[in-house]
Amino acid sequence: MIRVAAVGDLHVGPDSAGALREQLSGIHERADVLLIAGDLTKGGEPEEAEALALELEGLSVRVVAVLGNHDHHADRPAEIAGLLREAGVAVLEGDAVRIDTPGGSLGVAGVKGFGGGFSGASGAEFGEPEMKAFIRHTKERSEALGSALASLRTDVRVALMHYAPIRETLQGEPPEIFPFLGSYLLAEAVDRSGADLVIHGHAHRGTEHGVTPGGVNVRNVAQTVIRQAYAVYGFETATRRRDPATSGRRPPVQSFRRG
Ligand SMILES: [Fe+2]
Ligand SMILES: [Fe+2]
């Protein structure tokens, strides 16, 4: 089994030093990899990313992350990503990473994503340049996600993003702000290229479980939604090998059949 731990919206600041490290201790006993679905920092300041990098450096599992809107707030996203990469984190934006685990190969395609809304209530690339730029950004990021997913040849493929691809996992948020929480274009990209799971964050008051129109499971892992250090999702693969370290593993692990 491939075991994927995921959490989003950590919103780390210099004042939260130490807390995360403790929450993540022993994670290798429960998961093969940790995915972080954006909003790593409070306000996108490099010192906040440094605090997070210290917490993640030398962690017992590989860490893969995308940035969120908060990580862009200080207009220094490249510095944020660079600091995390120095600590060994794979920071994705329209690209993918392959991780070989005892249970099979895992591919993660990542993108921040953006807003625009959902079918029947979405923005269009029309009118003022600002509106066109807004929707064009979502289209470009969705296409980048689709290409990254399509490039993967792994037993299991996960799409990692910050913004939501469906409205189902936003339930709990005011409907008036749905267009700022995600876009159906992200789900369309996932359904076109195929994936086994979508992980996102951003909607702090949303709902964990949903499914894209094409039938791909979606999980909102914002920490306030999952109410734990991280959620763990397991994939049974056709190339499954016996791994004594994982037998007798304790729940909660949500398992998906694959292959
Ligand atoms: Fe957030
Ligand atoms: Fe966010």
Coordinates of N, CA and C and ligand atoms in Angstrom, one line a residue, residues 9 11 37-39 68-71 162-163 180-181 201-204, ligand 2:
D9 N -2.9 24.5 4.8 CA -3.1 25.7 5.6 C -2.5 25.7 7.0
H11 N -0.2 27.8 7.9 CA 0.0 29.2 8.2 C 1.0 29.4 9.3
A37 N -0.8 21.3 1.2 CA -1.6 21.9 0.1 C -1.7 23.4 0.2
G38 N -0.5 24.0 0.4 CA -0.5 25.5 0.3 C -0.9 26.2 1.6
D39 N -0.7 27.6 1.6 CA -0.8 28.4 2.7 C 0.1 27.9 3.8
G68 N 0.3 28.6 -1.5 CA -1.1 29.1 -1.5 C -1.1 30.6 -1.6
N69 N -2.3 31.2 -1.6 CA -2.4 32.7 -1.8 C -1.7 33.4 -0.6
H70 N -1.7 32.9 0.6 CA -1.0 33.6 1.7 C 0.5 33.6 1.4
D71 N 1.0 32.6 0.7 CA 2.5 32.5 0.5 C 2.9 33.5 -0.6
H162 N -3.8 24.1 -4.1 CA -4.3 24.9 -3.0 C -5.8 25.2 -3.1
Y163 N -6.2 25.8 -4.2 CA -7.6 26.1 -4.5 C -8.4 24.9 -4.8
F180 N -14.0 32.7 -5.2 CA -12.6 33.1 -4.8 C -11.9 31.9 -4.1
L181 N -12.7 30.8 -4.0 CA -12.1 29.6 -3.4 C -11.7 28.5 -4.3
G201 N -6.6 22.6 -0.2 CA -6.8 23.3 1.0 C -7.6 24.5 0.8
H202 N -7.2 25.6 1.4 CA -7.8 27.0 1.2 C -9.1 27.2 1.9
A203 N -10.0 26.3 1.8 CA -11.4 26.4 2.4 C -11.4 26.0 3.8
H204 N -11.0 26.9 4.8 CA -10.8 26.5 6.2 C -12.1 26.0 6.8
Ligands
FE2 FE -5.6 30.1 1.0

